[in-house]
Coordinates of C-alpha atoms in Angstrom, one line a residue:
M277 CA -13.2 -30.8 -20.7
N278 CA -11.8 -29.3 -17.5
R279 CA -11.9 -25.8 -19.0
T280 CA -15.6 -26.3 -20.0
F281 CA -16.5 -27.5 -16.6
F282 CA -14.8 -24.5 -15.0
F283 CA -16.6 -22.2 -17.4
I284 CA -20.0 -23.7 -16.5
I285 CA -19.3 -23.6 -12.7
L286 CA -18.1 -20.0 -12.8
T287 CA -21.1 -18.9 -14.9
F288 CA -23.4 -20.5 -12.3
V289 CA -21.5 -18.7 -9.5
L290 CA -21.8 -15.3 -11.3
V291 CA -25.5 -15.7 -11.9
A292 CA -25.9 -16.7 -8.2
I293 CA -24.1 -13.5 -7.2
D294 CA -26.4 -11.5 -9.4
W295 CA -29.5 -13.1 -8.0
Y296 CA -28.4 -12.7 -4.4
V297 CA -27.5 -9.0 -4.8
W298 CA -30.8 -8.5 -6.5
Q299 CA -32.6 -9.7 -3.3
G300 CA -30.8 -7.1 -1.3
L301 CA -31.5 -4.4 -3.9
R302 CA -35.2 -5.3 -3.9
L303 CA -35.3 -4.9 -0.1
A304 CA -33.4 -1.6 -0.3
I305 CA -35.8 0.0 -2.8
R306 CA -39.1 -1.6 -1.5
N307 CA -40.4 1.8 -0.4
F308 CA -39.8 3.4 -3.7
A309 CA -42.7 4.1 -6.2
P310 CA -43.5 0.9 -8.2
V311 CA -42.5 2.6 -11.5
T312 CA -39.1 3.6 -9.9
Q313 CA -38.6 0.0 -8.7
R314 CA -39.2 -1.3 -12.2
W315 CA -36.8 1.1 -13.7
I316 CA -34.1 0.2 -11.2
G317 CA -34.7 -3.5 -11.8
G318 CA -34.5 -3.0 -15.6
V319 CA -31.3 -1.2 -15.3
Y320 CA -29.8 -3.7 -12.9
W321 CA -30.7 -6.8 -15.0
G322 CA -30.0 -5.1 -18.3
F323 CA -26.5 -4.2 -17.3
T324 CA -26.1 -7.7 -15.7
I325 CA -27.0 -9.4 -18.9
I326 CA -24.6 -7.3 -20.9
T327 CA -21.9 -8.2 -18.4
L328 CA -22.7 -11.9 -18.6
I329 CA -22.7 -11.8 -22.4
A330 CA -19.3 -10.1 -22.4
Y331 CA -18.0 -12.9 -20.1
V332 CA -19.4 -15.7 -22.2
G333 CA -18.0 -14.0 -25.4
M334 CA -14.5 -13.7 -23.9
Q335 CA -14.6 -17.4 -23.1
L336 CA -16.0 -18.6 -26.5
L337 CA -14.3 -16.3 -29.0
P338 CA -10.6 -16.7 -29.9
P339 CA -8.1 -14.7 -27.8
D340 CA -7.1 -12.6 -30.7
Y341 CA -10.6 -11.7 -31.8
F342 CA -10.5 -8.4 -29.9
G343 CA -7.8 -5.8 -30.1
R344 CA -5.7 -5.3 -27.0
T345 CA -7.4 -2.1 -25.9
T346 CA -10.9 -3.5 -26.6
R347 CA -10.1 -6.6 -24.6
T348 CA -8.8 -4.6 -21.7
F349 CA -12.1 -2.6 -21.5
I350 CA -14.2 -5.8 -21.8
I351 CA -12.3 -7.4 -18.9
A352 CA -12.9 -4.2 -16.9
L353 CA -16.6 -4.3 -17.9
I354 CA -16.8 -7.8 -16.4
A355 CA -14.4 -7.4 -13.4
I356 CA -15.6 -4.1 -12.0
P357 CA -19.3 -4.9 -11.6
Y358 CA -18.5 -8.3 -10.0
L359 CA -15.9 -6.9 -7.6
S360 CA -18.5 -4.4 -6.6
K361 CA -21.2 -7.1 -6.2
L362 CA -18.8 -9.2 -4.1
L363 CA -18.5 -6.2 -1.7
A364 CA -22.3 -6.0 -1.6
V365 CA -22.4 -9.8 -1.0
F366 CA -20.0 -9.4 1.9
V367 CA -22.3 -6.8 3.6
L368 CA -25.4 -8.9 2.9
L369 CA -23.7 -12.0 4.5
I370 CA -23.2 -10.0 7.7
D371 CA -27.0 -9.8 7.8
E372 CA -27.3 -13.5 7.1
V373 CA -25.0 -14.2 10.1
R374 CA -27.1 -11.8 12.2
R375 CA -30.3 -13.6 11.2
F376 CA -28.8 -17.0 11.9
F377 CA -27.8 -16.2 15.4
Q378 CA -31.1 -14.4 16.0
W379 CA -32.9 -17.5 14.8
I380 CA -30.8 -19.7 17.3
I381 CA -31.8 -17.3 20.1
S382 CA -35.4 -17.3 19.0
M383 CA -35.5 -21.1 19.6
F384 CA -35.2 -20.3 23.3
F385 CA -36.7 -16.8 23.4
P386 CA -39.4 -16.7 20.7
A387 CA -40.2 -13.0 21.5
V388 CA -37.1 -11.9 19.7
A389 CA -38.6 -13.1 16.3
T390 CA -41.5 -11.7 14.3
P391 CA -44.4 -14.1 14.0
S392 CA -45.4 -15.0 10.4
P393 CA -48.9 -13.6 9.7
E394 CA -49.8 -16.9 7.8
T395 CA -48.5 -19.5 10.2
G396 CA -47.7 -17.7 13.4
E397 CA -44.2 -19.3 13.2
P398 CA -41.3 -17.0 14.2
I399 CA -39.4 -15.4 11.4
I400 CA -36.2 -13.2 11.4
P401 CA -36.7 -10.3 8.9
R402 CA -33.8 -9.1 6.8
S403 CA -32.3 -5.8 7.8
E404 CA -33.3 -3.0 5.4
F405 CA -30.4 -0.9 6.8
L406 CA -27.8 -3.6 5.9
A407 CA -29.4 -4.1 2.4
K408 CA -29.1 -0.3 1.8
T409 CA -25.5 -0.4 3.1
A410 CA -24.7 -3.2 0.7
V411 CA -26.2 -1.3 -2.3
V412 CA -24.3 1.9 -1.4
A413 CA -21.1 0.0 -0.8
G414 CA -21.3 -1.9 -4.1
A415 CA -22.4 1.1 -6.1
G416 CA -19.7 3.3 -4.5
L417 CA -17.0 0.8 -5.4
M418 CA -18.2 0.6 -9.0
G419 CA -18.3 4.4 -9.3
T420 CA -14.8 4.7 -7.8
F421 CA -13.4 2.2 -10.4
A422 CA -15.2 4.0 -13.2
F423 CA -13.9 7.3 -12.1
G424 CA -10.4 5.8 -11.9
I425 CA -10.7 5.0 -15.6
L426 CA -12.2 8.3 -16.7
S427 CA -10.0 10.5 -14.6
G428 CA -7.2 8.6 -12.8
A429 CA -5.6 6.8 -15.8
H430 CA -3.9 9.9 -17.1
D431 CA -3.9 12.3 -14.2
Y432 CA -0.1 12.7 -14.2
R433 CA 1.5 14.0 -11.1
I434 CA 5.0 15.4 -10.8
R435 CA 6.7 14.3 -7.5
R436 CA 9.7 16.3 -6.5
I437 CA 12.5 15.2 -4.2
R438 CA 15.6 17.0 -3.0
L439 CA 18.1 14.4 -2.1
P440 CA 21.5 15.1 -0.4
L441 CA 24.4 12.7 -1.2
K442 CA 27.6 13.1 0.9
N443 CA 30.1 12.1 -1.9
L444 CA 28.4 14.0 -4.7
P445 CA 31.0 15.9 -6.8
K446 CA 30.6 19.7 -6.9
A447 CA 29.8 19.7 -10.6
F448 CA 26.7 17.5 -9.9
D449 CA 25.4 19.7 -7.1
G450 CA 21.8 20.6 -8.2
I451 CA 21.6 18.2 -11.0
K452 CA 18.0 17.4 -12.0
I453 CA 17.0 13.8 -12.7
A454 CA 13.7 12.8 -14.3
Q455 CA 12.4 9.3 -14.0
L456 CA 9.7 7.5 -15.9
S457 CA 8.8 3.9 -15.3
D458 CA 6.2 1.3 -16.4
I459 CA 4.9 3.0 -19.5
H460 CA 3.0 -0.2 -20.7
S461 CA 2.2 1.4 -24.1
G462 CA 0.0 -1.5 -25.0
S463 CA -2.6 -0.4 -22.5
F464 CA -3.0 3.2 -23.5
F465 CA -6.3 4.5 -24.9
N466 CA -5.8 8.2 -24.9
K467 CA -2.9 9.3 -27.0
T468 CA -3.5 13.0 -26.5
A469 CA -3.3 12.6 -22.7
V470 CA 0.0 10.5 -23.0
K471 CA 1.5 13.3 -25.1
G472 CA 0.5 15.8 -22.4
G473 CA 2.3 13.8 -19.8
V474 CA 5.5 13.8 -21.8
E475 CA 5.1 17.6 -22.3
M476 CA 4.8 18.0 -18.5
L477 CA 8.1 16.1 -18.0
M478 CA 9.9 18.2 -20.6
K479 CA 8.8 21.5 -19.0
E480 CA 10.9 20.4 -16.0
K481 CA 14.0 20.7 -18.2
P482 CA 15.8 17.7 -16.6
D483 CA 19.6 17.4 -16.9
I484 CA 19.4 13.6 -17.2
A485 CA 16.5 11.2 -17.6
F486 CA 15.9 7.5 -16.6
F487 CA 13.4 5.0 -17.7
T488 CA 13.2 1.9 -15.4
G489 CA 11.5 -0.7 -17.5
D490 CA 8.2 -2.1 -18.9
L491 CA 7.9 -0.2 -22.1
V492 CA 5.3 -2.6 -23.3
N493 CA 2.9 -5.3 -21.8
D494 CA 4.3 -8.1 -23.9
Q495 CA 4.9 -7.3 -27.6
A496 CA 7.4 -4.8 -29.0
S497 CA 4.8 -3.8 -31.6
E498 CA 2.7 -2.1 -28.9
V499 CA 5.1 0.9 -28.7
K500 CA 5.0 1.5 -32.4
D501 CA 2.3 4.2 -32.3
Y502 CA 4.0 6.0 -29.3
I503 CA 7.6 6.3 -30.7
N504 CA 6.9 9.8 -31.9
I505 CA 5.7 10.8 -28.5
F506 CA 8.3 9.3 -26.1
D507 CA 11.2 10.2 -28.4
K508 CA 10.5 13.8 -27.2
V509 CA 11.9 12.8 -23.8
K510 CA 15.4 14.3 -24.1
A511 CA 18.1 15.5 -21.6
P512 CA 21.6 17.0 -22.0
L513 CA 23.2 14.1 -20.2
G514 CA 21.1 11.5 -22.1
V515 CA 18.1 9.3 -21.4
H516 CA 19.2 6.0 -20.0
S517 CA 16.9 3.0 -19.8
T518 CA 16.6 -0.6 -18.7
L519 CA 14.2 -3.5 -19.1
G520 CA 11.3 -4.6 -16.9
N521 CA 9.7 -8.1 -16.5
H522 CA 7.0 -7.4 -19.1
D523 CA 9.6 -6.4 -21.8
Y524 CA 10.8 -10.0 -22.3
G525 CA 7.4 -11.3 -23.5
D526 CA 7.3 -14.0 -20.7
Y527 CA 3.5 -13.6 -20.3
F528 CA 2.5 -14.1 -24.0
Q529 CA 2.1 -17.4 -25.9
W530 CA 4.5 -17.1 -28.8
A531 CA 4.2 -19.2 -32.0
S532 CA 7.8 -20.3 -31.5
P533 CA 10.8 -19.7 -29.3
Q534 CA 12.4 -17.7 -32.1
S535 CA 9.3 -15.4 -32.2
K536 CA 10.0 -14.5 -28.6
I537 CA 13.7 -13.9 -29.3
N538 CA 12.8 -11.7 -32.3
N539 CA 10.3 -9.7 -30.1
L540 CA 13.0 -8.9 -27.6
A541 CA 15.3 -7.8 -30.4
D542 CA 12.6 -5.5 -31.7
L543 CA 12.1 -4.0 -28.3
K544 CA 15.7 -3.2 -28.0
K545 CA 15.5 -1.5 -31.4
A546 CA 12.6 0.5 -30.1
H547 CA 14.8 1.9 -27.3
K548 CA 17.3 3.0 -30.0
L549 CA 14.5 4.6 -32.1
L550 CA 13.5 6.6 -29.0
G551 CA 17.1 7.7 -28.6
W552 CA 17.4 6.0 -25.2
N553 CA 20.6 4.4 -24.0
L554 CA 19.5 0.9 -23.0
M555 CA 21.6 -0.6 -20.3
L556 CA 21.9 -4.3 -20.1
D557 CA 24.1 -5.4 -17.2
E558 CA 26.6 -2.6 -17.7
N559 CA 27.8 0.7 -16.4
R560 CA 28.9 4.0 -17.8
P561 CA 30.3 7.3 -16.5
I562 CA 28.2 10.5 -16.4
R563 CA 30.5 13.4 -16.9
V564 CA 30.0 17.1 -16.0
D565 CA 32.9 19.7 -16.1
G566 CA 35.6 17.1 -15.7
E567 CA 33.9 15.2 -12.8
E568 CA 32.0 12.0 -13.1
I569 CA 29.6 9.6 -11.3
G570 CA 28.8 6.1 -12.2
L571 CA 25.5 4.9 -13.7
I572 CA 24.7 1.1 -13.5
G573 CA 21.8 -0.5 -15.3
I574 CA 20.8 -4.1 -15.1
Q575 CA 18.1 -6.3 -16.7
N576 CA 15.1 -7.3 -14.7
W577 CA 15.9 -9.0 -11.4
G578 CA 13.0 -9.7 -9.0
S579 CA 12.8 -11.7 -5.8
G580 CA 10.2 -14.4 -5.5
N581 CA 8.8 -15.9 -8.8
F582 CA 9.7 -12.9 -11.0
A583 CA 12.3 -13.3 -13.7
K584 CA 16.0 -12.9 -12.8
Y585 CA 17.7 -11.9 -16.0
G586 CA 20.0 -9.2 -14.5
N587 CA 23.6 -9.7 -13.4
L588 CA 24.5 -7.0 -10.9
E589 CA 28.0 -8.4 -10.4
K590 CA 28.7 -8.0 -14.1
A591 CA 27.1 -4.6 -14.2
Y592 CA 29.0 -3.3 -11.2
E593 CA 32.5 -4.4 -12.4
G594 CA 34.8 -1.4 -12.9
T595 CA 32.7 1.1 -10.9
Q596 CA 34.8 1.1 -7.7
D597 CA 36.4 4.5 -8.3
Y598 CA 33.2 6.4 -8.9
P599 CA 32.4 8.7 -5.9
V600 CA 28.7 8.2 -6.4
K601 CA 26.9 5.2 -8.0
I602 CA 23.4 5.2 -9.2
L603 CA 21.5 2.0 -10.1
L604 CA 18.6 1.5 -12.5
S605 CA 16.8 -1.8 -11.7
H606 CA 13.2 -2.3 -12.5
D607 CA 12.0 -4.4 -9.5
P608 CA 12.4 -2.7 -6.1
S609 CA 12.7 -6.1 -4.3
H610 CA 16.2 -6.3 -5.9
W611 CA 17.4 -3.5 -3.6
R612 CA 16.8 -5.4 -0.4
A613 CA 17.7 -8.8 -1.9
Q614 CA 21.1 -7.9 -3.5
V615 CA 22.0 -4.3 -3.2
L616 CA 21.8 -3.7 0.5
P617 CA 23.6 -6.8 1.6
G618 CA 26.4 -6.9 -1.0
Y619 CA 26.9 -3.4 -2.6
K620 CA 27.2 -0.8 0.2
D621 CA 28.6 1.9 -2.1
I622 CA 25.5 2.1 -4.4
D623 CA 24.2 5.4 -3.2
L624 CA 20.9 5.6 -5.0
A625 CA 18.7 3.1 -6.9
F626 CA 15.7 3.8 -9.1
A627 CA 12.9 1.3 -9.6
G628 CA 9.3 0.9 -10.6
H629 CA 7.3 -2.3 -11.2
T630 CA 4.6 -2.1 -8.5
H631 CA 2.4 0.7 -9.9
G632 CA 1.3 1.1 -6.3
M633 CA -1.2 -1.5 -7.5
Q634 CA -3.0 1.4 -9.2
F635 CA -5.2 1.5 -6.1
G636 CA -4.7 2.9 -2.7
V637 CA -4.8 6.0 -0.5
E638 CA -2.2 8.8 -0.4
I639 CA -3.3 11.7 1.8
G640 CA -0.7 13.6 3.6
K641 CA 1.5 11.1 5.5
L642 CA -1.1 8.4 5.1
K643 CA 0.0 6.0 2.4
W644 CA -1.6 2.6 1.9
S645 CA -2.1 0.1 -0.9
P646 CA -2.6 -3.6 -1.0
V647 CA 0.7 -4.0 -2.8
Q648 CA 2.5 -3.1 0.4
Y649 CA 1.8 -6.6 1.7
R650 CA 3.9 -8.0 -1.2
Y651 CA 6.6 -5.3 -1.4
K652 CA 8.2 -3.6 1.5
E653 CA 9.3 -0.8 -0.8
W654 CA 6.5 0.0 -3.2
A655 CA 6.2 3.8 -3.8
G656 CA 8.4 6.8 -3.0
L657 CA 11.7 7.3 -1.3
Y658 CA 13.3 4.8 1.1
E659 CA 16.6 5.0 3.0
E660 CA 18.7 2.5 4.9
D661 CA 22.3 3.0 6.1
N662 CA 22.8 6.0 3.8
Q663 CA 21.6 4.1 0.7
Y664 CA 18.5 5.3 -1.1
L665 CA 15.9 3.7 -3.2
Y666 CA 13.2 5.6 -5.2
V667 CA 10.2 3.6 -6.4
N668 CA 8.2 5.3 -9.2
R669 CA 4.5 4.7 -9.2
G670 CA 4.5 4.2 -12.9
F671 CA 3.4 6.3 -15.9
G672 CA 1.0 3.8 -17.4
Y673 CA -1.3 1.0 -16.2
L674 CA -1.8 -2.7 -16.7
G675 CA -4.9 -4.8 -16.4
Y676 CA -7.3 -2.3 -14.9
P677 CA -7.2 0.7 -17.3
G678 CA -7.3 3.3 -14.6
R679 CA -5.9 4.4 -11.2
V680 CA -7.6 5.1 -7.9
G681 CA -5.7 7.0 -5.3
I682 CA -2.3 6.0 -6.7
L683 CA -1.9 8.3 -9.6
P684 CA 0.6 8.1 -12.6
E685 CA 3.9 9.7 -11.8
I686 CA 6.7 11.7 -13.3
T687 CA 9.6 11.9 -10.8
I688 CA 12.0 14.8 -10.5
I689 CA 14.9 14.3 -8.1
E690 CA 17.4 17.1 -7.5
L691 CA 20.7 15.8 -6.1
V692 CA 22.6 18.1 -3.8
K693 CA 25.8 17.7 -1.9
A694 CA 25.2 16.8 1.7

């Protein structure tokens, strides 16, 4: 009953938003030719009706009626127009506030208002400028999100970092590390583009490769069609991986607890099929020419409400003699919560998780995304007291099937002796 009531209320709100934005659009195009106005109105209401039908269908049909990719795009079809309309509503409300205060002033100074030709009563006309601003803002945001799907989703970028470490053994001077993170194979819709991204990575000829979690969205079966693509990720010193918060199936309604357990077991098998060395609260030496460094990998551990499966104390045990220690930990909040305060000799940590929220701005030194208000370390390289963290922006995407400003990343880090 509560769900039905919420559905009715939200439907009413959406229709009210559609109607309110239409009032602004009508004002913005009032000087157009009548036939042009009719065409614009037809397109607006036609697309709005399609969006509303999609919303109603998502509510009434069973969750498994649509495939995962289809469902993702239907959600985008609903969310993107209404986010854009909400921006238009915000601009139009500025005009409402202006009119309200102008109306108050007109009570004392009637000359500031325009008299009605019918009654002679003072009226406060809507601002055509703000109406046009609202239309441009809403249409611009919608176009930006659409472009982010068509272009940004698979616009892979290689980010190169040269990182000096003071205790790096001579044999490791110049070692090239490749990092992938947050593949989210259940979201992909362009297999050819994904294959191209892997080929970009392999052209870099890394000495060692890391994957820092979230191979799938929820279900191990999502990666099945991509095994023969990601198994091409190879490196002489191995590909080493760990789990992310989505890999445990915590955000899916399983038929039984055993189904969830089986899913995690299948996911671990997928890492083996890929030829990746999955690290679950453990460490291992990486050896080159008789010298070695320590690699530590833990299960997901995130501050706040995110799952805390990892055990760093267990994973760290026995690593004390390694001259350099590298940590693989999916969630970057783990670095500040546990690594910095308690493990001063972990030289470098690799993480992912944030995706840079798949939305933001990166131009020169300007770097901004809404996710920075949740995570202090959210994209790129961070340093504190000679300890480093690199946060990968993610290879895939989740929810919104695209990226705006924060593009999918392949990281190449070259370690050099300081």
